[in-house]
Short mmCIF file of C-alpha atoms in Angstrom, two decimals:
data_model
loop_
_atom_site.label_atom_id
_atom_site.label_comp_id
_atom_site.label_asym_id
_atom_site.label_seq_id
_atom_site.Cartn_x
_atom_site.Cartn_y
_atom_site.Cartn_z
CA UNK A 1 0.00 0.00 0.00
CA UNK A 2 1.40 3.39 -0.98
CA UNK A 3 2.09 6.21 1.40
CA UNK A 4 -0.57 8.45 -0.21
CA UNK A 5 -3.97 7.64 -1.74
CA UNK A 6 -4.65 8.55 -5.36
CA UNK A 7 -6.64 11.56 -4.17
CA UNK A 8 -3.54 12.89 -2.40
CA UNK A 9 -1.33 12.66 -5.49
CA UNK A 10 -1.41 14.98 -8.50
CA UNK A 11 -2.43 12.93 -11.58
CA UNK A 12 -0.35 15.23 -13.80
CA UNK A 13 3.07 15.22 -12.11
CA UNK A 14 2.75 12.63 -9.35
CA UNK A 15 3.57 15.04 -6.52
CA UNK A 16 1.63 15.16 -3.26
CA UNK A 17 -1.25 17.65 -3.29
CA UNK A 18 -0.83 20.09 -0.40
CA UNK A 19 -3.16 22.78 0.85
CA UNK A 20 -6.53 23.86 -0.50
CA UNK A 21 -5.39 26.11 -3.37
CA UNK A 22 -5.45 23.89 -6.44
CA UNK A 23 -7.36 23.52 -9.68
CA UNK A 24 -10.08 20.95 -10.24
CA UNK A 25 -10.60 19.51 -13.72
CA UNK A 26 -13.04 17.03 -15.25
CA UNK A 27 -14.62 14.48 -12.89
CA UNK A 28 -13.68 16.74 -9.97
CA UNK A 29 -10.03 15.65 -10.22
CA UNK A 30 -7.61 17.86 -8.28
CA UNK A 31 -4.33 19.14 -9.73
CA UNK A 32 -1.46 20.18 -7.44
CA UNK A 33 -0.48 23.79 -6.81
CA UNK A 34 2.65 23.59 -8.96
CA UNK A 35 0.78 22.33 -12.02
CA UNK A 36 -2.15 24.67 -11.35
CA UNK A 37 0.23 27.65 -11.36
CA UNK A 38 1.46 26.72 -14.84
CA UNK A 39 -2.02 26.51 -16.35
CA UNK A 40 -2.94 29.53 -18.45
CA UNK A 41 -6.22 29.14 -20.29
CA UNK A 42 -9.70 30.64 -20.19
CA UNK A 43 -11.19 29.82 -16.78
CA UNK A 44 -14.34 28.34 -18.33
CA UNK A 45 -12.25 25.72 -20.13
CA UNK A 46 -10.52 24.28 -17.04
CA UNK A 47 -13.39 22.18 -15.57
CA UNK A 48 -13.72 20.34 -18.90
CA UNK A 49 -10.05 19.36 -19.19
CA UNK A 50 -8.92 15.76 -18.70
CA UNK A 51 -5.59 14.78 -17.14
CA UNK A 52 -4.17 14.18 -20.63
CA UNK A 53 -5.49 17.57 -21.77
CA UNK A 54 -3.62 19.27 -18.92
CA UNK A 55 -0.42 17.38 -19.72
CA UNK A 56 -0.66 18.56 -23.35
CA UNK A 57 -1.37 22.09 -22.18
CA UNK A 58 1.72 22.14 -19.97
CA UNK A 59 3.83 21.00 -22.95
CA UNK A 60 2.30 23.90 -24.88
CA UNK A 61 3.24 26.25 -22.05
CA UNK A 62 6.85 25.01 -22.18
CA UNK A 63 6.99 25.89 -25.87
CA UNK A 64 5.41 29.24 -25.04
CA UNK A 65 8.22 29.91 -22.57
CA UNK A 66 10.78 29.19 -25.29
CA UNK A 67 9.07 31.77 -27.51
CA UNK A 68 9.05 34.27 -24.65
CA UNK A 69 12.78 33.80 -23.98
CA UNK A 70 13.54 34.48 -27.67
CA UNK A 71 11.01 37.34 -27.89
CA UNK A 72 12.53 40.69 -28.86
CA UNK A 73 10.14 43.61 -28.68
CA UNK A 74 10.32 45.96 -31.66
CA UNK A 75 7.13 47.89 -30.91
CA UNK A 76 5.16 48.72 -27.77
CA UNK A 77 1.90 50.45 -26.91
CA UNK A 78 0.43 51.12 -23.47
CA UNK A 79 -3.28 51.28 -22.64
CA UNK A 80 -4.00 51.83 -18.97
CA UNK A 81 -2.11 49.20 -16.98
CA UNK A 82 -1.74 46.92 -20.01
CA UNK A 83 1.27 46.94 -22.34
CA UNK A 84 1.26 45.45 -25.83
CA UNK A 85 4.61 44.07 -27.03
CA UNK A 86 5.24 43.11 -30.65
CA UNK A 87 8.13 41.11 -32.13
CA UNK A 88 7.77 42.06 -35.80
CA UNK A 89 10.43 39.75 -37.30
CA UNK A 90 8.97 36.74 -35.47
CA UNK A 91 5.36 37.90 -36.07
CA UNK A 92 4.50 37.44 -32.40
CA UNK A 93 2.84 39.61 -29.76
CA UNK A 94 1.53 39.55 -26.22
CA UNK A 95 -0.21 41.75 -23.67
CA UNK A 96 0.65 41.97 -20.00
CA UNK A 97 -0.15 44.01 -16.91
CA UNK A 98 3.05 42.90 -15.23
CA UNK A 99 6.43 43.61 -16.82
CA UNK A 100 7.96 40.89 -14.64
CA UNK A 101 5.56 38.18 -15.80
CA UNK A 102 7.69 35.11 -16.45
CA UNK A 103 5.63 33.29 -19.10
CA UNK A 104 2.82 35.40 -20.60
CA UNK A 105 0.79 33.81 -23.42
CA UNK A 106 2.50 34.55 -26.74
CA UNK A 107 0.30 34.84 -29.83
CA UNK A 108 0.98 34.74 -33.56
CA UNK A 109 -0.35 37.39 -35.93
CA UNK A 110 -2.44 34.70 -37.62
CA UNK A 111 -4.30 33.93 -34.37
CA UNK A 112 -5.98 37.33 -34.39
CA UNK A 113 -9.59 37.04 -35.53
CA UNK A 114 -11.02 40.41 -34.47
CA UNK A 115 -10.65 43.55 -32.34
CA UNK A 116 -13.72 45.26 -30.91
CA UNK A 117 -14.21 48.35 -28.76
CA UNK A 118 -16.85 48.10 -26.01
CA UNK A 119 -18.42 50.59 -23.62
CA UNK A 120 -20.34 49.08 -20.70
CA UNK A 121 -20.26 45.78 -22.57
CA UNK A 122 -21.82 47.18 -25.74
CA UNK A 123 -19.92 47.47 -29.04
CA UNK A 124 -19.62 50.94 -30.53
CA UNK A 125 -21.68 51.13 -33.71
CA UNK A 126 -20.02 51.90 -37.06
CA UNK A 127 -16.57 51.53 -35.48
CA UNK A 128 -15.08 50.08 -38.67
CA UNK A 129 -16.36 53.00 -40.75
CA UNK A 130 -15.38 55.89 -38.50
CA UNK A 131 -12.63 54.38 -36.36
CA UNK A 132 -12.38 55.03 -32.64
CA UNK A 133 -10.84 58.44 -33.23
CA UNK A 134 -13.58 59.44 -35.64
CA UNK A 135 -16.05 60.07 -32.84
CA UNK A 136 -13.72 61.50 -30.22
CA UNK A 137 -14.57 65.11 -30.97
CA UNK A 138 -18.19 64.59 -31.93
CA UNK A 139 -20.68 66.87 -30.15
CA UNK A 140 -23.74 64.87 -31.21
CA UNK A 141 -23.82 62.47 -28.24
CA UNK A 142 -24.69 63.71 -24.76
CA UNK A 143 -22.12 63.20 -22.01
CA UNK A 144 -22.83 60.16 -19.86
CA UNK A 145 -21.08 58.15 -17.16
CA UNK A 146 -19.71 54.78 -18.21
CA UNK A 147 -18.19 52.10 -15.99
CA UNK A 148 -16.30 50.05 -18.54
CA UNK A 149 -14.39 50.88 -21.70
CA UNK A 150 -12.35 48.07 -23.12
CA UNK A 151 -10.75 46.61 -26.19
CA UNK A 152 -11.71 42.98 -26.76
CA UNK A 153 -9.16 41.03 -28.81
CA UNK A 154 -10.67 37.86 -30.28
CA UNK A 155 -8.35 34.93 -30.95
CA UNK A 156 -8.26 31.53 -32.63
CA UNK A 157 -5.81 30.27 -30.00
CA UNK A 158 -6.64 26.82 -28.54
CA UNK A 159 -6.51 28.04 -24.93
CA UNK A 160 -7.19 31.79 -24.96
CA UNK A 161 -10.19 32.98 -26.94
CA UNK A 162 -10.29 36.62 -25.84
CA UNK A 163 -7.96 39.20 -24.31
CA UNK A 164 -9.64 42.24 -22.74
CA UNK A 165 -7.86 45.53 -22.15
CA UNK A 166 -9.95 47.44 -19.60
CA UNK A 167 -9.35 51.14 -19.00
CA UNK A 168 -11.67 51.82 -16.04
CA UNK A 169 -10.92 50.33 -12.62
CA UNK A 170 -13.73 48.46 -10.80
CA UNK A 171 -16.31 50.68 -9.08
CA UNK A 172 -15.09 53.74 -11.01
CA UNK A 173 -16.62 55.67 -13.86
CA UNK A 174 -15.61 58.04 -16.65
CA UNK A 175 -17.81 60.58 -18.40
CA UNK A 176 -17.86 60.59 -22.17
CA UNK A 177 -16.35 63.66 -23.79
CA UNK A 178 -13.92 64.33 -20.93
CA UNK A 179 -10.14 64.49 -21.31
CA UNK A 180 -9.78 61.15 -19.50
CA UNK A 181 -12.31 59.53 -21.79
CA UNK A 182 -10.58 60.81 -24.93
CA UNK A 183 -7.17 59.79 -23.63
CA UNK A 184 -8.42 56.28 -22.93
CA UNK A 185 -9.93 56.02 -26.39
CA UNK A 186 -6.69 57.15 -28.05
CA UNK A 187 -4.69 54.56 -26.10
CA UNK A 188 -7.07 51.78 -27.09
CA UNK A 189 -7.10 52.97 -30.69
CA UNK A 190 -3.32 52.76 -30.85
CA UNK A 191 -3.37 49.12 -29.73
CA UNK A 192 -6.25 48.31 -32.09
CA UNK A 193 -4.46 49.99 -34.99
CA UNK A 194 -1.24 48.03 -34.46
CA UNK A 195 -2.97 44.67 -34.15
CA UNK A 196 -5.39 45.28 -37.02
CA UNK A 197 -2.66 46.26 -39.45
CA UNK A 198 -0.44 43.29 -38.67
CA UNK A 199 -3.46 40.97 -38.85
CA UNK A 200 -4.46 42.45 -42.22
CA UNK A 201 -0.92 42.09 -43.54
CA UNK A 202 -0.72 38.46 -42.43
CA UNK A 203 -4.15 37.67 -43.91
CA UNK A 204 -3.19 39.28 -47.20
CA UNK A 205 0.08 37.36 -47.28
CA UNK A 206 -1.74 34.06 -46.83
CA UNK A 207 -4.45 34.77 -49.40
CA UNK A 208 -2.58 36.54 -52.21
CA UNK A 209 -2.59 34.46 -55.42
CA UNK A 210 0.73 33.10 -56.66
CA UNK A 211 0.69 35.20 -59.80
CA UNK A 212 2.65 38.06 -61.28
CA UNK A 213 0.21 40.69 -60.02
CA UNK A 214 0.51 39.41 -56.43
CA UNK A 215 3.79 41.29 -55.97
CA UNK A 216 2.00 44.59 -56.51
CA UNK A 217 -0.53 43.71 -53.83
CA UNK A 218 2.27 42.76 -51.47
CA UNK A 219 3.89 46.15 -52.02
CA UNK A 220 0.61 47.86 -51.11
CA UNK A 221 0.34 45.84 -47.86
CA UNK A 222 3.96 46.64 -46.95
CA UNK A 223 3.30 50.33 -47.58
CA UNK A 224 0.30 50.32 -45.21
CA UNK A 225 2.21 48.54 -42.45
CA UNK A 226 5.19 50.85 -42.85
CA UNK A 227 3.01 53.97 -42.68
CA UNK A 228 1.42 52.84 -39.39
CA UNK A 229 4.72 51.84 -37.82
CA UNK A 230 6.26 55.14 -38.81
CA UNK A 231 3.38 57.19 -37.39
#
């Protein structure tokens, strides 16, 4: 008979489970604190993961760490407490609220599927036509208090489906039309602009036909990216 029962041992790494702070996965199986600390996926996904799923995820996180170690930031943008870092040669990016974070999720350009601006959980209408900056100085809308203004980045990543950049702290509010409101919008627009351009460039690169006229289209994409980076 072993020293510990199966319930006392982590099914992922085999270590003893200590304390009460640990993750529970499918079938109410407990994972030790060490393994739990390495998990980085949408919270709603965790209860549906099997032991084998978690093992595969931790292998994925090891590869993510290798990307992070090699990551060289060539462009940055700050929005509130969140910083966007981009490694243009490697076509990778990540967002973090902590500069000392040891293994933040690293994403490829191709994993971007959309970027949306929300106020109090509602998308801003006609954003694609006017852009976030297009309505900053508009006098048509009456000033109102809002409690959330965020950029929602939608992803095709297997473990992280959305990244939210929130500009208003909990239990606080900002009035539309104020300097703070406009400053927040500009910061979010800068992040959105960077991500949208790189996503568009990557999409164009993957869909351009292999024909003589494709080189002209590639030049146009490069020109757009260069103009944004240089601004």
